[in-house]
Amino acid sequence: MTNTYMALALSLAGQSLGYPVYVHVEEGVCHFQIQDMVMSKEREVRDWLRELPDKQRKIDLVSDDKGAASCVRKAEAIVRRSGFFHIAVRRGTMNDYPDGLRPGK
């Protein structure tokens, strides 16, 4: 195990990670990245999340964009309307998740 991976594993060991949805703003528009898809329309995000079978699974809304607070709140509302109730808001990027959990590039 590399030092970087070991440090990441130790820092995340005490945290229960959920399914990540990355939130950021570009030119005033909210963008939500799930796996390798970037969506800006609420309906697209909601429909995609509704297709997930395990609604007990936690969703992590992840953002390191300080200007994305309103988008994070919007994402939280979308996730709730999609049937998920276990939601965590985290500061971070795709690099903060182990390869098995983060979306594809």
CSV table of N, CA and C in Angstrom, one decimal:
chain,number,residue,atom,x,y,z
A,1,MET,N,0.9,-1.2,0.0
A,1,MET,CA,0.0,0.0,0.0
A,1,MET,C,0.9,1.2,0.0
A,2,THR,N,0.6,2.2,-0.9
A,2,THR,CA,1.5,3.4,-0.9
A,2,THR,C,1.2,4.2,0.3
A,3,ASN,N,2.1,5.1,0.6
A,3,ASN,CA,2.0,6.1,1.7
A,3,ASN,C,0.7,6.9,1.5
A,4,THR,N,0.5,7.4,0.3
A,4,THR,CA,-0.6,8.3,0.0
A,4,THR,C,-1.9,7.5,0.3
A,5,TYR,N,-2.0,6.3,-0.3
A,5,TYR,CA,-3.2,5.5,-0.1
A,5,TYR,C,-3.4,5.2,1.3
A,6,MET,N,-2.3,4.8,2.0
A,6,MET,CA,-2.5,4.5,3.4
A,6,MET,C,-3.0,5.7,4.3
A,7,ALA,N,-2.5,6.9,4.0
A,7,ALA,CA,-2.9,8.1,4.7
A,7,ALA,C,-4.4,8.3,4.4
A,8,LEU,N,-4.8,8.1,3.2
A,8,LEU,CA,-6.2,8.3,2.8
A,8,LEU,C,-7.1,7.3,3.5
A,9,ALA,N,-6.6,6.1,3.5
A,9,ALA,CA,-7.4,5.0,4.2
A,9,ALA,C,-7.5,5.3,5.6
A,10,LEU,N,-6.5,5.7,6.3
A,10,LEU,CA,-6.6,6.0,7.7
A,10,LEU,C,-7.5,7.2,8.0
A,11,SER,N,-7.4,8.2,7.2
A,11,SER,CA,-8.2,9.4,7.4
A,11,SER,C,-9.7,9.1,7.2
A,12,LEU,N,-10.0,8.1,6.3
A,12,LEU,CA,-11.4,7.8,6.0
A,12,LEU,C,-11.9,6.6,6.8
A,13,ALA,N,-11.0,6.0,7.6
A,13,ALA,CA,-11.4,4.8,8.3
A,13,ALA,C,-12.6,5.0,9.3
A,14,GLY,N,-12.6,6.1,9.9
A,14,GLY,CA,-13.7,6.4,10.9
A,14,GLY,C,-14.9,7.0,10.3
A,15,GLN,N,-14.9,7.2,9.0
A,15,GLN,CA,-16.1,7.8,8.3
A,15,GLN,C,-16.8,6.7,7.5
A,16,SER,N,-18.1,6.8,7.5
A,16,SER,CA,-18.9,5.9,6.7
A,16,SER,C,-19.2,6.6,5.4
A,17,LEU,N,-18.6,6.2,4.3
A,17,LEU,CA,-18.7,6.9,3.1
A,17,LEU,C,-20.0,6.4,2.4
A,18,GLY,N,-20.6,7.4,1.7
A,18,GLY,CA,-21.8,7.1,0.9
A,18,GLY,C,-21.5,7.2,-0.5
A,19,TYR,N,-22.5,7.1,-1.3
A,19,TYR,CA,-22.4,7.2,-2.8
A,19,TYR,C,-22.1,8.7,-3.1
A,20,PRO,N,-21.0,9.0,-3.7
A,20,PRO,CA,-20.7,10.4,-3.9
A,20,PRO,C,-21.4,11.1,-5.1
A,21,VAL,N,-21.9,12.3,-4.9
A,21,VAL,CA,-22.4,13.2,-5.9
A,21,VAL,C,-21.5,14.5,-5.7
A,22,TYR,N,-20.8,14.8,-6.8
A,22,TYR,CA,-19.9,16.0,-6.7
A,22,TYR,C,-20.6,17.2,-7.2
A,23,VAL,N,-20.5,18.3,-6.5
A,23,VAL,CA,-21.3,19.5,-6.8
A,23,VAL,C,-20.3,20.6,-7.0
A,24,HIS,N,-20.5,21.3,-8.2
A,24,HIS,CA,-19.7,22.5,-8.4
A,24,HIS,C,-20.5,23.5,-9.3
A,25,VAL,N,-20.0,24.7,-9.4
A,25,VAL,CA,-20.6,25.8,-10.2
A,25,VAL,C,-19.7,26.2,-11.4
A,26,GLU,N,-20.3,26.3,-12.5
A,26,GLU,CA,-19.6,26.8,-13.7
A,26,GLU,C,-20.5,27.9,-14.3
A,27,GLU,N,-19.9,29.1,-14.4
A,27,GLU,CA,-20.6,30.2,-15.0
A,27,GLU,C,-22.0,30.4,-14.5
A,28,GLY,N,-22.1,30.2,-13.1
A,28,GLY,CA,-23.4,30.4,-12.4
A,28,GLY,C,-24.4,29.3,-12.5
A,29,VAL,N,-24.0,28.2,-13.1
A,29,VAL,CA,-24.9,27.0,-13.3
A,29,VAL,C,-24.4,25.9,-12.4
A,30,CYS,N,-25.3,25.3,-11.6
A,30,CYS,CA,-25.0,24.1,-10.8
A,30,CYS,C,-24.7,22.9,-11.7
A,31,HIS,N,-23.7,22.2,-11.3
A,31,HIS,CA,-23.4,20.9,-12.0
A,31,HIS,C,-23.2,19.8,-11.0
A,32,PHE,N,-23.8,18.7,-11.3
A,32,PHE,CA,-23.8,17.5,-10.4
A,32,PHE,C,-23.1,16.4,-11.2
A,33,GLN,N,-22.0,15.9,-10.6
A,33,GLN,CA,-21.4,14.7,-11.3
A,33,GLN,C,-21.6,13.5,-10.5
A,34,ILE,N,-22.2,12.5,-11.2
A,34,ILE,CA,-22.4,11.2,-10.7
A,34,ILE,C,-21.7,10.2,-11.6
A,35,GLN,N,-20.8,9.4,-11.1
A,35,GLN,CA,-19.9,8.6,-11.9
A,35,GLN,C,-19.2,9.4,-13.0
A,36,ASP,N,-19.4,9.1,-14.2
A,36,ASP,CA,-18.8,9.9,-15.3
A,36,ASP,C,-19.7,10.8,-16.0
A,37,MET,N,-20.9,11.0,-15.4
A,37,MET,CA,-21.9,11.9,-16.0
A,37,MET,C,-21.9,13.3,-15.2
A,38,VAL,N,-22.0,14.4,-16.0
A,38,VAL,CA,-22.1,15.7,-15.4
A,38,VAL,C,-23.5,16.2,-15.8
A,39,MET,N,-24.4,16.5,-14.9
A,39,MET,CA,-25.7,16.9,-15.2
A,39,MET,C,-26.0,18.3,-14.6
A,40,SER,N,-26.8,19.1,-15.2
A,40,SER,CA,-27.1,20.4,-14.7
A,40,SER,C,-28.6,20.5,-14.5
A,41,LYS,N,-29.4,19.6,-15.0
A,41,LYS,CA,-30.8,19.7,-14.9
A,41,LYS,C,-31.3,18.8,-13.8
A,42,GLU,N,-32.1,19.4,-12.9
A,42,GLU,CA,-32.6,18.7,-11.7
A,42,GLU,C,-33.3,17.4,-12.1
A,43,ARG,N,-34.1,17.4,-13.2
A,43,ARG,CA,-34.9,16.2,-13.6
A,43,ARG,C,-33.9,15.1,-13.9
A,44,GLU,N,-32.8,15.4,-14.6
A,44,GLU,CA,-31.8,14.3,-14.9
A,44,GLU,C,-31.2,13.7,-13.7
A,45,VAL,N,-30.9,14.5,-12.7
A,45,VAL,CA,-30.3,14.0,-11.5
A,45,VAL,C,-31.3,13.2,-10.7
A,46,ARG,N,-32.5,13.7,-10.6
A,46,ARG,CA,-33.5,13.0,-9.8
A,46,ARG,C,-33.9,11.7,-10.5
A,47,ASP,N,-34.1,11.7,-11.8
A,47,ASP,CA,-34.4,10.4,-12.5
A,47,ASP,C,-33.3,9.4,-12.4
A,48,TRP,N,-32.0,9.8,-12.4
A,48,TRP,CA,-30.9,8.9,-12.3
A,48,TRP,C,-30.9,8.3,-10.9
A,49,LEU,N,-31.1,9.1,-9.9
A,49,LEU,CA,-31.0,8.6,-8.5
A,49,LEU,C,-32.2,7.7,-8.2
A,50,ARG,N,-33.4,8.0,-8.8
A,50,ARG,CA,-34.6,7.2,-8.5
A,50,ARG,C,-34.4,5.8,-9.0
A,51,GLU,N,-33.5,5.6,-10.0
A,51,GLU,CA,-33.2,4.3,-10.6
A,51,GLU,C,-32.4,3.4,-9.6
A,52,LEU,N,-31.7,4.0,-8.7
A,52,LEU,CA,-30.9,3.2,-7.8
A,52,LEU,C,-31.8,2.4,-6.8
A,53,PRO,N,-31.5,1.1,-6.7
A,53,PRO,CA,-32.5,0.3,-5.9
A,53,PRO,C,-32.4,0.4,-4.4
A,54,ASP,N,-31.2,0.8,-3.8
A,54,ASP,CA,-31.1,0.8,-2.4
A,54,ASP,C,-31.2,2.2,-1.8
A,55,LYS,N,-32.4,2.6,-1.5
A,55,LYS,CA,-32.7,3.9,-1.0
A,55,LYS,C,-32.2,4.1,0.5
A,56,GLN,N,-31.7,3.0,1.1
A,56,GLN,CA,-31.1,3.1,2.4
A,56,GLN,C,-29.6,3.5,2.4
A,57,ARG,N,-29.1,3.5,1.2
A,57,ARG,CA,-27.7,3.8,1.0
A,57,ARG,C,-27.5,5.3,1.2
A,58,LYS,N,-26.4,5.7,1.8
A,58,LYS,CA,-26.1,7.1,2.1
A,58,LYS,C,-25.6,7.8,0.9
A,59,ILE,N,-26.0,9.0,0.7
A,59,ILE,CA,-25.5,9.8,-0.4
A,59,ILE,C,-24.6,10.9,0.2
A,60,ASP,N,-23.4,11.0,-0.3
A,60,ASP,CA,-22.4,12.1,0.1
A,60,ASP,C,-22.5,13.2,-1.0
A,61,LEU,N,-22.8,14.4,-0.6
A,61,LEU,CA,-22.7,15.5,-1.5
A,61,LEU,C,-21.4,16.1,-1.2
A,62,VAL,N,-20.5,16.1,-2.2
A,62,VAL,CA,-19.1,16.5,-2.1
A,62,VAL,C,-18.8,17.7,-2.9
A,63,SER,N,-18.2,18.7,-2.2
A,63,SER,CA,-17.8,19.9,-3.0
A,63,SER,C,-16.7,20.6,-2.3
A,64,ASP,N,-15.7,21.1,-3.1
A,64,ASP,CA,-14.7,21.9,-2.5
A,64,ASP,C,-14.8,23.4,-3.1
A,65,ASP,N,-15.9,23.6,-3.7
A,65,ASP,CA,-16.2,24.9,-4.3
A,65,ASP,C,-17.0,25.8,-3.3
A,66,LYS,N,-16.3,26.8,-2.8
A,66,LYS,CA,-16.9,27.6,-1.8
A,66,LYS,C,-18.1,28.4,-2.3
A,67,GLY,N,-18.2,28.6,-3.6
A,67,GLY,CA,-19.3,29.3,-4.2
A,67,GLY,C,-20.5,28.4,-4.5
A,68,ALA,N,-20.4,27.1,-4.2
A,68,ALA,CA,-21.5,26.2,-4.5
A,68,ALA,C,-22.5,25.9,-3.4
A,69,ALA,N,-22.5,26.7,-2.4
A,69,ALA,CA,-23.4,26.4,-1.2
A,69,ALA,C,-24.8,26.3,-1.7
A,70,SER,N,-25.3,27.2,-2.5
A,70,SER,CA,-26.7,27.1,-2.9
A,70,SER,C,-26.9,25.9,-3.8
A,71,CYS,N,-25.9,25.5,-4.6
A,71,CYS,CA,-26.0,24.2,-5.4
A,71,CYS,C,-26.0,23.0,-4.5
A,72,VAL,N,-25.3,23.0,-3.4
A,72,VAL,CA,-25.3,21.9,-2.5
A,72,VAL,C,-26.7,21.8,-1.8
A,73,ARG,N,-27.3,22.9,-1.5
A,73,ARG,CA,-28.6,22.9,-0.9
A,73,ARG,C,-29.6,22.3,-2.0
A,74,LYS,N,-29.5,22.8,-3.2
A,74,LYS,CA,-30.3,22.3,-4.3
A,74,LYS,C,-30.1,20.8,-4.5
A,75,ALA,N,-28.9,20.3,-4.4
A,75,ALA,CA,-28.6,18.9,-4.6
A,75,ALA,C,-29.2,18.1,-3.4
A,76,GLU,N,-29.2,18.6,-2.2
A,76,GLU,CA,-29.8,17.9,-1.1
A,76,GLU,C,-31.3,17.8,-1.3
A,77,ALA,N,-31.9,18.8,-1.8
A,77,ALA,CA,-33.4,18.7,-2.1
A,77,ALA,C,-33.7,17.7,-3.1
A,78,ILE,N,-32.8,17.7,-4.2
A,78,ILE,CA,-33.0,16.7,-5.3
A,78,ILE,C,-32.9,15.3,-4.7
A,79,VAL,N,-31.8,15.0,-3.9
A,79,VAL,CA,-31.6,13.7,-3.4
A,79,VAL,C,-32.8,13.3,-2.5
A,80,ARG,N,-33.3,14.2,-1.7
A,80,ARG,CA,-34.4,13.8,-0.8
A,80,ARG,C,-35.7,13.5,-1.7
A,81,ARG,N,-35.9,14.3,-2.7
A,81,ARG,CA,-37.1,14.0,-3.6
A,81,ARG,C,-36.9,12.7,-4.4
A,82,SER,N,-35.7,12.2,-4.4
A,82,SER,CA,-35.4,10.9,-5.1
A,82,SER,C,-35.6,9.7,-4.2
A,83,GLY,N,-35.9,10.0,-2.9
A,83,GLY,CA,-36.1,8.9,-2.0
A,83,GLY,C,-35.0,8.6,-1.0
A,84,PHE,N,-34.0,9.3,-1.0
A,84,PHE,CA,-32.9,9.1,-0.1
A,84,PHE,C,-33.0,10.0,1.1
A,85,PHE,N,-32.7,9.5,2.3
A,85,PHE,CA,-32.8,10.3,3.5
A,85,PHE,C,-31.5,10.4,4.3
A,86,HIS,N,-30.6,9.5,4.0
A,86,HIS,CA,-29.3,9.5,4.6
A,86,HIS,C,-28.3,10.3,3.8
A,87,ILE,N,-28.1,11.5,4.1
A,87,ILE,CA,-27.3,12.4,3.3
A,87,ILE,C,-26.2,13.1,4.1
A,88,ALA,N,-25.0,13.1,3.6
A,88,ALA,CA,-23.9,13.8,4.3
A,88,ALA,C,-23.4,14.9,3.3
A,89,VAL,N,-23.0,16.0,3.8
A,89,VAL,CA,-22.4,17.1,3.0
A,89,VAL,C,-20.9,17.1,3.5
A,90,ARG,N,-20.0,16.9,2.5
A,90,ARG,CA,-18.6,16.9,2.8
A,90,ARG,C,-17.8,17.8,1.9
A,91,ARG,N,-16.8,18.4,2.5
A,91,ARG,CA,-15.8,19.2,1.7
A,91,ARG,C,-14.8,18.2,1.1
A,92,GLY,N,-14.6,18.3,-0.2
A,92,GLY,CA,-13.6,17.4,-0.8
A,92,GLY,C,-13.7,17.3,-2.3
A,93,THR,N,-13.0,16.4,-2.9
A,93,THR,CA,-12.9,16.2,-4.3
A,93,THR,C,-13.0,14.7,-4.6
A,94,MET,N,-12.9,14.3,-5.8
A,94,MET,CA,-12.9,12.9,-6.2
A,94,MET,C,-11.7,12.2,-5.6
A,95,ASN,N,-10.7,12.9,-5.4
A,95,ASN,CA,-9.4,12.3,-4.8
A,95,ASN,C,-9.6,11.9,-3.4
A,96,ASP,N,-10.7,12.3,-2.7
A,96,ASP,CA,-10.9,12.0,-1.3
A,96,ASP,C,-11.6,10.6,-1.1
A,97,TYR,N,-11.9,10.0,-2.2
A,97,TYR,CA,-12.6,8.7,-2.2
A,97,TYR,C,-11.7,7.6,-2.7
A,98,PRO,N,-11.8,6.4,-2.1
A,98,PRO,CA,-11.0,5.3,-2.6
A,98,PRO,C,-11.5,5.0,-4.0
A,99,ASP,N,-10.6,4.4,-4.8
A,99,ASP,CA,-11.0,4.1,-6.2
A,99,ASP,C,-12.3,3.3,-6.4
A,100,GLY,N,-12.6,2.5,-5.5
A,100,GLY,CA,-13.8,1.7,-5.6
A,100,GLY,C,-15.1,2.5,-5.3
A,101,LEU,N,-15.0,3.7,-4.8
A,101,LEU,CA,-16.2,4.4,-4.4
A,101,LEU,C,-16.4,5.7,-5.3
A,102,ARG,N,-15.3,6.2,-5.8
A,102,ARG,CA,-15.5,7.5,-6.5
A,102,ARG,C,-15.9,7.2,-7.9
A,103,PRO,N,-16.5,8.2,-8.6
A,103,PRO,CA,-17.0,8.0,-10.0
A,103,PRO,C,-15.8,7.8,-10.9
A,104,GLY,N,-16.1,7.3,-12.1
A,104,GLY,CA,-15.0,7.2,-13.1
A,104,GLY,C,-14.6,8.5,-13.6
A,105,LYS,N,-13.5,8.6,-14.2
A,105,LYS,CA,-13.0,9.9,-14.7
A,105,LYS,C,-13.6,10.2,-16.1
